[in-house]
Structures are given as structure tokens and as C-alpha cells.
Amino acid sequence: MKIVAYNGSPKGKKSTTHIMLNEVLKGAMEQGAEVVNYTLSEKNINHCKGCLHCWYVNKNECIINDDMNEAISYFQDMDILILATPLYFDNVSGMLKVFLDRCIAYGSYFIEKDENNESKHLDSFKEKHGGKQAPRIVVICNGGFAEQSQFQAIEFMMDRMARNMSTEVVAKIFRGQGPLLSMGSNEQLKPIIENYKRLLRQAGRDIASKGIITDAIQIELDKELIPIDVYNSNINNR
Ligand SMILES: Cc1cc2nc3c(=O)[nH]c(=O)nc-3n(C[C@H](O)[C@H](O)[C@H](O)COP(=O)(O)O)c2cc1C
């Protein structure tokens, strides 16, 4: 089992995204998974120019010479793709979106219909990797607002993207009140954060061993860390 995670926070290893990702990957490694933790903020990945040279001129070759070739070199043999991002304007960060846009170079431009008779791109992964199933997707996202409802748009976007990639999102780890996770030196928050990290490690073990997160762990992961009104008033009175 190979798991490749892309961290799309501009804060890189200082981000809440990193804290979450780190625990999930620790759990996965405990189950023997091979993991790659790829921090996009440390790389030079430029915007897609939209020229479609990669589709119409040289198949799968991007004209931009930057770290994207290295970034996608892990696609070869991965089983699980983790997309980790802070919630920015209800969506993925610009940094993760730039990376995703650049992935167009490695997809197929041919069109087929899915099981609902809706058009999508052809599954290019199978063709390129000897019939191997496209990697299943795990989404990790944290936001500043407290409610789990804040993640509706990113959830929808990820499901749509997976459909187009002939795969599925197998786990969604969404964390409202995300900034609390970097406040581990606070004595009151410490046990709450430690408990949440324990759940993340369990989620990582589940993903590596079963390919999904069990319902019981998902329910625990979705619980608020502290009461929403307390969280909001702490922010408002800062
Ligand atoms: C440009 C920008 C947009 C943001 N938009 C949202 C948002 O729509 N919803 C939300 O809950 N938090 C939003 N936030 C707050 C971040 O999601 C929050 O601070 C998060 O903990 C940052 O995670 P990181 O440390 O992993 O980068 C936004 C922050 C920034 C800088």
C-alpha cells in the first residue's frame, strides 16, 4: 500500500494541515504503508497556462519546466492519494488548486459516459499503469469556522473531481476550529488535541488496512473540539 499526500497549505510544515496529515500518515505507517508527505509550499509549481500543448501537441508533456514532474513522479504506483488543504473561501487553497490544474497534463482528453450517462474524461490511469485502478482519494481539510457544514463546497468539488478521474473519495477528514490544533501548549486544550490526534492516527490505520475510515471513528472525528459559542466568543474577544 503506497499513500502519497500533497499538503496545499502555504504555511507548509508550520500549518494545521501538516499537524493533521502527520498523524494520519503515522497511523498508516504503523500498518506498514509506504508514505510520501509532499509539501507543495516548498516547491516551485507554476500556474497552468491553458495552452493544452499536453493534449494536442505532445501527449502528457507540459511545456512548463518546474517541480511538477517531480511532484507527479509519485503517481506511478500510489494506491491512495491524499489531498490536504486549509479551507480558503469554502474551497481548496490556491496552492492546491494550482497543483490540481497542472495534473491535466497527465489525464486523457478523450470523453466517455459514466454510469449516469454523464460525460467525463476517459480513465487514463488504467491505460498508463497496466490496468491499475486510479488511486482512491482521501481529503483532509481544516478551516477557521467551527461548523462541519463549512466543508460542503469542498466535499462536492472533491466528489466531482474524483468522478472525472474514474475514482472515488473514500475518506473525508474535515476539521472546523482547525487553529485550535496548533495550541497544544494550552493546558486546557492539550487533552482535547491529544484525543483528536489519536483519532487521526486511527483513521490512518483504517485507511491503510481497510481503505476507508470506520463509521465509529468518522463520528468521533466530526465532533466539535470545544463548544462553538465558546470558540466564537474566544475569537471575538481576542
Ligand atoms: C485566504 C483565506 C481564506 C480563508 N477562508 C476560510 C473559509 O472560507 N472558511 C473557514 O472556515 N476558514 C477560512 N480561512 C481560515 C483557515 O482555513 C484557517 O486559518 C486554517 O486553520 C488554516 O490552515 P493551515 O494552518 O493548515 O494553513 C481562510 C484563511 C485564509 C488565509
mmCIF file of C-alpha atoms and ligand atoms in Angstrom:
data_model
loop_
_atom_site.group_PDB
_atom_site.id
_atom_site.type_symbol
_atom_site.label_atom_id
_atom_site.label_comp_id
_atom_site.label_asym_id
_atom_site.label_seq_id
_atom_site.Cartn_x
_atom_site.Cartn_y
_atom_site.Cartn_z
ATOM 1 C CA MET A 1 0.000 0.000 0.000
ATOM 2 C CA LYS A 2 1.508 3.304 -1.095
ATOM 3 C CA ILE A 3 -0.002 6.578 0.112
ATOM 4 C CA VAL A 4 1.030 9.904 -1.379
ATOM 5 C CA ALA A 5 -0.096 13.097 0.363
ATOM 6 C CA TYR A 6 0.043 16.615 -1.054
ATOM 7 C CA ASN A 7 -0.069 19.402 1.535
ATOM 8 C CA GLY A 8 -1.564 22.529 -0.068
ATOM 9 C CA SER A 9 -1.145 24.946 2.836
ATOM 10 C CA PRO A 10 1.069 27.957 2.073
ATOM 11 C CA LYS A 11 2.271 27.568 5.683
ATOM 12 C CA GLY A 12 3.811 24.203 4.790
ATOM 13 C CA LYS A 13 5.181 22.298 7.789
ATOM 14 C CA LYS A 14 4.007 25.060 10.149
ATOM 15 C CA SER A 15 0.360 24.520 9.190
ATOM 16 C CA THR A 16 -2.573 22.842 10.892
ATOM 17 C CA THR A 17 -2.838 20.853 7.660
ATOM 18 C CA HIS A 18 0.626 19.439 8.426
ATOM 19 C CA ILE A 19 -0.371 18.542 12.005
ATOM 20 C CA MET A 20 -3.375 16.583 10.705
ATOM 21 C CA LEU A 21 -1.527 14.957 7.820
ATOM 22 C CA ASN A 22 1.347 13.918 10.033
ATOM 23 C CA GLU A 23 -0.909 11.987 12.416
ATOM 24 C CA VAL A 24 -2.838 10.255 9.608
ATOM 25 C CA LEU A 25 0.421 9.206 7.939
ATOM 26 C CA LYS A 26 1.859 7.987 11.265
ATOM 27 C CA GLY A 27 -1.148 5.710 11.665
ATOM 28 C CA ALA A 28 -0.816 4.473 8.081
ATOM 29 C CA MET A 29 2.883 3.698 8.588
ATOM 30 C CA GLU A 30 2.040 1.685 11.706
ATOM 31 C CA GLN A 31 0.067 -0.563 9.341
ATOM 32 C CA GLY A 32 3.074 -0.936 7.069
ATOM 33 C CA ALA A 33 2.051 1.592 4.403
ATOM 34 C CA GLU A 34 4.748 3.326 2.406
ATOM 35 C CA VAL A 35 4.035 7.062 2.622
ATOM 36 C CA VAL A 36 5.168 10.248 0.892
ATOM 37 C CA ASN A 37 4.407 13.610 2.511
ATOM 38 C CA TYR A 38 4.818 16.188 -0.255
ATOM 39 C CA THR A 39 4.756 19.827 0.871
ATOM 40 C CA LEU A 40 3.751 21.967 -2.108
ATOM 41 C CA SER A 41 4.868 25.247 -0.483
ATOM 42 C CA GLU A 42 8.488 24.012 -0.626
ATOM 43 C CA LYS A 43 8.269 23.509 -4.401
ATOM 44 C CA ASN A 44 8.136 25.650 -7.479
ATOM 45 C CA ILE A 45 4.865 24.807 -9.233
ATOM 46 C CA ASN A 46 3.523 27.397 -11.636
ATOM 47 C CA HIS A 47 0.012 28.075 -12.926
ATOM 48 C CA CYS A 48 -1.307 26.052 -15.851
ATOM 49 C CA LYS A 49 -1.165 28.284 -18.938
ATOM 50 C CA GLY A 50 -4.197 26.605 -20.502
ATOM 51 C CA CYS A 51 -2.352 26.073 -23.802
ATOM 52 C CA LEU A 52 -3.261 22.348 -23.891
ATOM 53 C CA HIS A 53 0.078 21.552 -25.513
ATOM 54 C CA CYS A 54 -0.067 18.477 -23.263
ATOM 55 C CA TRP A 55 -3.191 17.251 -25.059
ATOM 56 C CA TYR A 56 -2.868 18.404 -28.624
ATOM 57 C CA VAL A 57 0.865 18.621 -29.352
ATOM 58 C CA ASN A 58 2.926 16.372 -27.116
ATOM 59 C CA LYS A 59 0.802 13.904 -25.209
ATOM 60 C CA ASN A 60 1.208 14.196 -21.441
ATOM 61 C CA GLU A 61 4.084 16.631 -21.731
ATOM 62 C CA CYS A 62 3.788 20.058 -20.110
ATOM 63 C CA ILE A 63 5.740 22.953 -21.589
ATOM 64 C CA ILE A 64 6.434 24.405 -18.148
ATOM 65 C CA ASN A 65 9.746 23.288 -16.677
ATOM 66 C CA ASP A 66 9.375 23.298 -12.893
ATOM 67 C CA ASP A 67 8.889 20.894 -9.969
ATOM 68 C CA MET A 68 5.669 19.416 -11.353
ATOM 69 C CA ASN A 69 7.495 16.472 -12.931
ATOM 70 C CA GLU A 70 8.893 15.563 -9.535
ATOM 71 C CA ALA A 71 5.502 16.126 -7.869
ATOM 72 C CA ILE A 72 3.710 13.697 -10.118
ATOM 73 C CA SER A 73 6.504 11.130 -10.278
ATOM 74 C CA TYR A 74 4.796 9.512 -7.266
ATOM 75 C CA PHE A 75 1.626 8.854 -9.282
ATOM 76 C CA GLN A 76 3.271 5.742 -10.760
ATOM 77 C CA ASP A 77 2.456 3.297 -8.035
ATOM 78 C CA MET A 78 0.244 5.030 -5.494
ATOM 79 C CA ASP A 79 -2.875 3.392 -4.110
ATOM 80 C CA ILE A 80 -4.195 6.329 -2.080
ATOM 81 C CA LEU A 81 -3.926 9.999 -2.984
ATOM 82 C CA ILE A 82 -4.319 12.363 -0.012
ATOM 83 C CA LEU A 83 -5.229 15.942 -0.853
ATOM 84 C CA ALA A 84 -4.710 18.089 2.244
ATOM 85 C CA THR A 85 -5.594 21.759 2.358
ATOM 86 C CA PRO A 86 -6.776 24.601 4.535
ATOM 87 C CA LEU A 87 -10.289 25.786 3.700
ATOM 88 C CA TYR A 88 -9.952 29.003 1.687
ATOM 89 C CA PHE A 89 -13.184 30.745 0.678
ATOM 90 C CA ASP A 90 -15.062 27.462 1.143
ATOM 91 C CA ASN A 91 -12.692 25.656 -1.197
ATOM 92 C CA VAL A 92 -9.162 24.302 -1.558
ATOM 93 C CA SER A 93 -6.221 26.695 -1.207
ATOM 94 C CA GLY A 94 -4.943 28.377 -4.368
ATOM 95 C CA MET A 95 -1.726 26.371 -3.913
ATOM 96 C CA LEU A 96 -3.509 23.035 -4.078
ATOM 97 C CA LYS A 97 -5.700 24.240 -6.967
ATOM 98 C CA VAL A 98 -2.628 25.231 -8.997
ATOM 99 C CA PHE A 99 -1.235 21.717 -8.472
ATOM 100 C CA LEU A 100 -4.561 20.106 -9.440
ATOM 101 C CA ASP A 101 -4.855 22.235 -12.585
ATOM 102 C CA ARG A 102 -1.382 21.153 -13.672
ATOM 103 C CA CYS A 103 -2.424 17.498 -13.332
ATOM 104 C CA ILE A 104 -4.460 17.971 -16.523
ATOM 105 C CA ALA A 105 -1.292 17.181 -18.464
ATOM 106 C CA TYR A 106 -1.402 13.597 -17.232
ATOM 107 C CA GLY A 107 -5.070 12.956 -17.955
ATOM 108 C CA SER A 108 -6.857 11.941 -21.131
ATOM 109 C CA TYR A 109 -8.727 14.433 -23.270
ATOM 110 C CA PHE A 110 -10.977 11.721 -24.697
ATOM 111 C CA ILE A 111 -14.557 11.662 -23.467
ATOM 112 C CA GLU A 112 -16.718 8.777 -22.325
ATOM 113 C CA LYS A 113 -20.038 8.486 -20.496
ATOM 114 C CA ASP A 114 -20.240 7.407 -16.870
ATOM 115 C CA GLU A 115 -22.861 5.073 -15.373
ATOM 116 C CA ASN A 116 -25.297 8.027 -15.123
ATOM 117 C CA ASN A 117 -24.840 8.845 -18.802
ATOM 118 C CA GLU A 118 -22.872 11.970 -17.928
ATOM 119 C CA SER A 119 -19.714 12.856 -19.852
ATOM 120 C CA LYS A 120 -16.313 12.512 -18.213
ATOM 121 C CA HIS A 121 -12.716 12.077 -19.275
ATOM 122 C CA LEU A 122 -11.508 8.621 -20.160
ATOM 123 C CA ASP A 123 -9.693 6.726 -17.411
ATOM 124 C CA SER A 124 -6.097 7.373 -18.461
ATOM 125 C CA PHE A 125 -4.624 5.899 -15.293
ATOM 126 C CA LYS A 126 -5.534 2.319 -16.183
ATOM 127 C CA GLU A 127 -4.085 2.727 -19.645
ATOM 128 C CA LYS A 128 -0.804 4.182 -18.378
ATOM 129 C CA HIS A 129 -0.293 1.906 -15.406
ATOM 130 C CA GLY A 130 -1.002 -1.546 -16.773
ATOM 131 C CA GLY A 131 -4.686 -1.722 -15.881
ATOM 132 C CA LYS A 132 -4.185 -0.468 -12.319
ATOM 133 C CA GLN A 133 -7.192 1.215 -10.698
ATOM 134 C CA ALA A 134 -6.836 5.008 -10.304
ATOM 135 C CA PRO A 135 -5.830 5.871 -6.723
ATOM 136 C CA ARG A 136 -8.643 6.333 -4.199
ATOM 137 C CA ILE A 137 -8.781 9.836 -2.752
ATOM 138 C CA VAL A 138 -8.669 10.959 0.884
ATOM 139 C CA VAL A 139 -9.424 14.615 1.616
ATOM 140 C CA ILE A 140 -8.052 16.371 4.674
ATOM 141 C CA CYS A 141 -9.202 19.923 5.276
ATOM 142 C CA ASN A 142 -9.319 22.310 8.221
ATOM 143 C CA GLY A 143 -10.993 25.675 8.482
ATOM 144 C CA GLY A 144 -11.247 28.580 10.877
ATOM 145 C CA PHE A 145 -15.020 28.459 11.346
ATOM 146 C CA ALA A 146 -16.344 25.908 13.802
ATOM 147 C CA GLU A 147 -19.117 24.030 11.999
ATOM 148 C CA GLN A 148 -18.553 20.926 9.876
ATOM 149 C CA SER A 149 -21.154 22.383 7.458
ATOM 150 C CA GLN A 150 -18.439 24.820 6.271
ATOM 151 C CA PHE A 151 -16.985 21.976 4.177
ATOM 152 C CA GLN A 152 -19.991 21.434 1.884
ATOM 153 C CA ALA A 153 -18.494 23.074 -1.196
ATOM 154 C CA ILE A 154 -15.128 21.320 -0.979
ATOM 155 C CA GLU A 155 -16.870 17.998 -0.389
ATOM 156 C CA PHE A 156 -18.940 18.456 -3.540
ATOM 157 C CA MET A 157 -15.936 19.613 -5.565
ATOM 158 C CA MET A 158 -13.832 16.610 -4.491
ATOM 159 C CA ASP A 159 -16.592 14.125 -5.325
ATOM 160 C CA ARG A 160 -16.998 15.689 -8.777
ATOM 161 C CA MET A 161 -13.262 15.663 -9.373
ATOM 162 C CA ALA A 162 -12.986 12.005 -8.343
ATOM 163 C CA ARG A 163 -15.814 11.087 -10.741
ATOM 164 C CA ASN A 164 -13.883 12.683 -13.565
ATOM 165 C CA MET A 165 -10.754 10.778 -12.541
ATOM 166 C CA SER A 166 -12.633 7.438 -12.571
ATOM 167 C CA THR A 167 -12.132 7.017 -8.844
ATOM 168 C CA GLU A 168 -13.860 7.891 -5.582
ATOM 169 C CA VAL A 169 -13.297 9.814 -2.378
ATOM 170 C CA VAL A 170 -13.020 7.121 0.290
ATOM 171 C CA ALA A 171 -12.443 9.338 3.320
ATOM 172 C CA LYS A 172 -13.155 12.940 4.265
ATOM 173 C CA ILE A 173 -11.451 14.342 7.322
ATOM 174 C CA PHE A 174 -12.841 17.820 7.882
ATOM 175 C CA ARG A 175 -11.871 19.832 10.924
ATOM 176 C CA GLY A 176 -13.671 23.037 11.903
ATOM 177 C CA GLN A 177 -11.928 25.024 14.702
ATOM 178 C CA GLY A 178 -8.672 23.997 12.984
ATOM 179 C CA PRO A 179 -6.449 26.707 14.539
ATOM 180 C CA LEU A 180 -7.000 25.080 17.954
ATOM 181 C CA LEU A 181 -4.791 22.170 16.883
ATOM 182 C CA SER A 182 -1.681 24.348 16.966
ATOM 183 C CA MET A 183 -2.400 25.440 20.565
ATOM 184 C CA GLY A 184 -1.028 22.306 22.219
ATOM 185 C CA SER A 185 0.800 24.297 24.917
ATOM 186 C CA ASN A 186 -2.558 25.373 26.381
ATOM 187 C CA GLU A 187 -3.194 23.071 29.375
ATOM 188 C CA GLN A 188 -6.975 23.017 28.855
ATOM 189 C CA LEU A 189 -6.714 22.207 25.170
ATOM 190 C CA LYS A 190 -3.907 19.659 25.467
ATOM 191 C CA PRO A 191 -6.083 16.580 26.256
ATOM 192 C CA ILE A 192 -8.613 17.594 23.573
ATOM 193 C CA ILE A 193 -5.873 17.922 20.955
ATOM 194 C CA GLU A 194 -4.201 14.680 22.023
ATOM 195 C CA ASN A 195 -7.513 12.842 21.746
ATOM 196 C CA TYR A 196 -8.135 14.259 18.265
ATOM 197 C CA LYS A 197 -4.612 13.279 17.163
ATOM 198 C CA ARG A 198 -5.266 9.749 18.435
ATOM 199 C CA LEU A 199 -8.396 9.645 16.234
ATOM 200 C CA LEU A 200 -6.373 10.843 13.238
ATOM 201 C CA ARG A 201 -3.817 8.068 13.774
ATOM 202 C CA GLN A 202 -6.658 5.536 13.970
ATOM 203 C CA ALA A 203 -8.070 6.987 10.725
ATOM 204 C CA GLY A 204 -4.633 6.492 9.126
ATOM 205 C CA ARG A 205 -4.524 2.883 10.310
ATOM 206 C CA ASP A 206 -8.054 2.314 8.937
ATOM 207 C CA ILE A 207 -7.173 3.829 5.565
ATOM 208 C CA ALA A 208 -4.031 1.704 5.237
ATOM 209 C CA SER A 209 -5.665 -1.536 6.349
ATOM 210 C CA LYS A 210 -9.285 -1.233 5.125
ATOM 211 C CA GLY A 211 -9.151 1.566 2.556
ATOM 212 C CA ILE A 212 -11.858 3.505 4.449
ATOM 213 C CA ILE A 213 -12.465 5.109 7.833
ATOM 214 C CA THR A 214 -14.870 3.156 10.041
ATOM 215 C CA ASP A 215 -18.171 4.869 10.899
ATOM 216 C CA ALA A 216 -17.358 4.937 14.614
ATOM 217 C CA ILE A 217 -14.104 6.858 14.038
ATOM 218 C CA GLN A 218 -15.747 9.153 11.462
ATOM 219 C CA ILE A 219 -18.417 10.153 14.003
ATOM 220 C CA GLU A 220 -15.734 10.939 16.596
ATOM 221 C CA LEU A 221 -13.671 12.893 14.053
ATOM 222 C CA ASP A 222 -16.649 15.083 13.176
ATOM 223 C CA LYS A 223 -17.383 16.165 16.765
ATOM 224 C CA GLU A 224 -16.575 19.764 17.706
ATOM 225 C CA LEU A 225 -13.387 20.167 19.744
ATOM 226 C CA ILE A 226 -14.890 22.779 22.082
ATOM 227 C CA PRO A 227 -18.423 24.280 22.207
ATOM 228 C CA ILE A 228 -18.993 26.504 19.172
ATOM 229 C CA ASP A 229 -20.168 29.528 21.182
ATOM 230 C CA VAL A 230 -17.082 29.357 23.412
ATOM 231 C CA TYR A 231 -14.845 29.122 20.334
ATOM 232 C CA ASN A 232 -16.547 32.077 18.632
ATOM 233 C CA SER A 233 -16.501 34.293 21.708
ATOM 234 C CA ASN A 234 -12.809 33.500 22.358
ATOM 235 C CA ILE A 235 -12.048 34.712 18.836
ATOM 236 C CA ASN A 236 -14.267 37.789 19.120
ATOM 237 C CA ASN A 237 -12.721 38.806 22.452
ATOM 238 C CA ARG A 238 -9.097 38.285 21.460
HETATM 239 C C1 LIG B 1 -7.406 33.418 2.265
HETATM 240 C C2 LIG B 1 -8.057 32.689 3.390
HETATM 241 C C3 LIG B 1 -9.356 32.250 3.237
HETATM 242 C C4 LIG B 1 -9.995 31.553 4.264
HETATM 243 N N1 LIG B 1 -11.284 31.099 4.080
HETATM 244 C C5 LIG B 1 -11.886 30.367 5.054
HETATM 245 C C6 LIG B 1 -13.205 29.854 4.850
HETATM 246 O O1 LIG B 1 -13.841 30.034 3.823
HETATM 247 N N2 LIG B 1 -13.765 29.117 5.855
HETATM 248 C C7 LIG B 1 -13.097 28.864 7.015
HETATM 249 O O2 LIG B 1 -13.647 28.162 7.887
HETATM 250 N N3 LIG B 1 -11.829 29.333 7.227
HETATM 251 C C8 LIG B 1 -11.216 30.071 6.278
HETATM 252 N N4 LIG B 1 -9.921 30.544 6.464
HETATM 253 C C9 LIG B 1 -9.186 30.175 7.707
HETATM 254 C C10 LIG B 1 -8.232 28.987 7.507
HETATM 255 O O3 LIG B 1 -8.896 27.903 6.907
HETATM 256 C C11 LIG B 1 -7.679 28.559 8.862
HETATM 257 O O4 LIG B 1 -6.918 29.586 9.411
HETATM 258 C C12 LIG B 1 -6.883 27.272 8.805
HETATM 259 O O5 LIG B 1 -6.666 26.812 10.134
HETATM 260 C C13 LIG B 1 -5.531 27.440 8.114
HETATM 261 O O6 LIG B 1 -4.948 26.156 7.991
HETATM 262 P P1 LIG B 1 -3.388 25.894 7.758
HETATM 263 O O7 LIG B 1 -2.668 26.283 9.027
HETATM 264 O O8 LIG B 1 -3.319 24.428 7.509
HETATM 265 O O9 LIG B 1 -2.954 26.708 6.583
HETATM 266 C C14 LIG B 1 -9.290 31.278 5.474
HETATM 267 C C15 LIG B 1 -7.966 31.748 5.621
HETATM 268 C C16 LIG B 1 -7.357 32.444 4.599
HETATM 269 C C17 LIG B 1 -5.926 32.924 4.776
#
